[in-house]
XYZ file of C-alpha atoms in Angstrom:
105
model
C -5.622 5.995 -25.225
C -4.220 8.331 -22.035
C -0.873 6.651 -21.115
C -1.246 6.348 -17.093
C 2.480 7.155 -15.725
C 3.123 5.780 -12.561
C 3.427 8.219 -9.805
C 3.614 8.622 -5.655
C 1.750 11.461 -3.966
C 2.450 12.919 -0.743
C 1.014 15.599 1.969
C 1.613 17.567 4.546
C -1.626 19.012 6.175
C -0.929 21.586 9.300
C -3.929 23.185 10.671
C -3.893 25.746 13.261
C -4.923 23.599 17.361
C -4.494 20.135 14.960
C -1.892 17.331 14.627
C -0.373 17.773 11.229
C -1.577 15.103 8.916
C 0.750 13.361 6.205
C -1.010 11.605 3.530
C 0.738 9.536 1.222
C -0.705 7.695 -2.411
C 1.477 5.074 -4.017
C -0.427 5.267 -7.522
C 2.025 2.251 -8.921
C 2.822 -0.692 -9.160
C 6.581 -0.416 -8.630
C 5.756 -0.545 -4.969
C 8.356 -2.533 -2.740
C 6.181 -4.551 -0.067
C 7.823 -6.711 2.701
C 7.202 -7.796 5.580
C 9.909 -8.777 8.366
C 10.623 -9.359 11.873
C 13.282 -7.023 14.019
C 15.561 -9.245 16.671
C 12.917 -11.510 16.972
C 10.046 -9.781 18.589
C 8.995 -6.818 16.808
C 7.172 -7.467 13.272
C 6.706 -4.435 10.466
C 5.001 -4.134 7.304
C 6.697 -1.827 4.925
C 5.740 -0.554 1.433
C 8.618 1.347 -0.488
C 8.792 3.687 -3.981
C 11.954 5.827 -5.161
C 9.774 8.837 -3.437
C 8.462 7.465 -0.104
C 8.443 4.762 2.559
C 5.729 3.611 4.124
C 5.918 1.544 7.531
C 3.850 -0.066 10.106
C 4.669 -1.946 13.397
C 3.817 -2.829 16.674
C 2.411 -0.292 19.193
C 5.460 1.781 20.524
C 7.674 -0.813 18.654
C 7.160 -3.374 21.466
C 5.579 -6.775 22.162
C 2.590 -7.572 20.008
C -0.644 -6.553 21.802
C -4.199 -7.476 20.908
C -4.725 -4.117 19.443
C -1.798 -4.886 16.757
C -3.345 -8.501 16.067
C -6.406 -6.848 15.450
C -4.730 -4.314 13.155
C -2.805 -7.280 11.320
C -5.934 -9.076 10.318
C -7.773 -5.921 9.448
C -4.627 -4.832 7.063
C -5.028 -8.611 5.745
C -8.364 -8.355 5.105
C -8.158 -5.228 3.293
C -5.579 -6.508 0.994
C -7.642 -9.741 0.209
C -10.353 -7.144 -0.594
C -8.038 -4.812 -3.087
C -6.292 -8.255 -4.721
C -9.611 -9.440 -5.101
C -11.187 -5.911 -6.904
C -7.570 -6.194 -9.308
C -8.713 -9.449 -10.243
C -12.535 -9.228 -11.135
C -11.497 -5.271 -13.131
C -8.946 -6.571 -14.632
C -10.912 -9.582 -16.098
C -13.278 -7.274 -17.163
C -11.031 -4.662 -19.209
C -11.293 -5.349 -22.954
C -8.556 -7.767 -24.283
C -6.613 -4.323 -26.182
C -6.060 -2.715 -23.047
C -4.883 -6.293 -21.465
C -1.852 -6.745 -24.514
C -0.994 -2.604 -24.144
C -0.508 -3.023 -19.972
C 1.504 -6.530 -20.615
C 3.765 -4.833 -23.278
C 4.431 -1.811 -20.913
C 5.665 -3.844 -18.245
């Protein structure tokens, strides 16, 4: 069996007439997620590694619009969708690979 180490990938894109482009893959599950709420008005999601940080927040970091409600639910969805995917592949991995991921952790 391929041991899987746990890594974070990030890019840079800069194309000539373009916005650069940064991509960035948290391929772990030593992720840091939380979720908070600056002096009272301005909420932010925020995913963390050793390598990266990843944050999001309201447009321009002011009050909560109806574009950034729409965002919120769409990021909520999504992650309803990815817990949900976790679930049903991990139920279906064979009961060795189940004990070897347990014991790594």
């Amino acid at each position: 069996m391929t041991l899987l180490v746990p890594y974070t990938y990030v890019t840079l894109s800069l194309g000539s007439a373009r916005t650069p482009r940064l991509g960035v893959s948290f391929h772990t599950s030593e992720v840091d997620v939380r979720a908070r709420v600056i002096d009272g008005r301005c909420p932010y999601l925020a995913f963390s590694t050793p390598e990266a940080n990843v944050s999001i927040s309201t447009t321009g970091g002011g009050p909560v619009t109806d574009a950034d409600m729409t965002l919120a639910r769409e990021i909520f969805n999504a992650a309803a969708r990815y817990l949900a995917d976790c679930e049903r592949l991990h139920a279906d991995q064979p009961a060795t690979r189940k004990a070897t991921d347990q014991t790594a952790a």
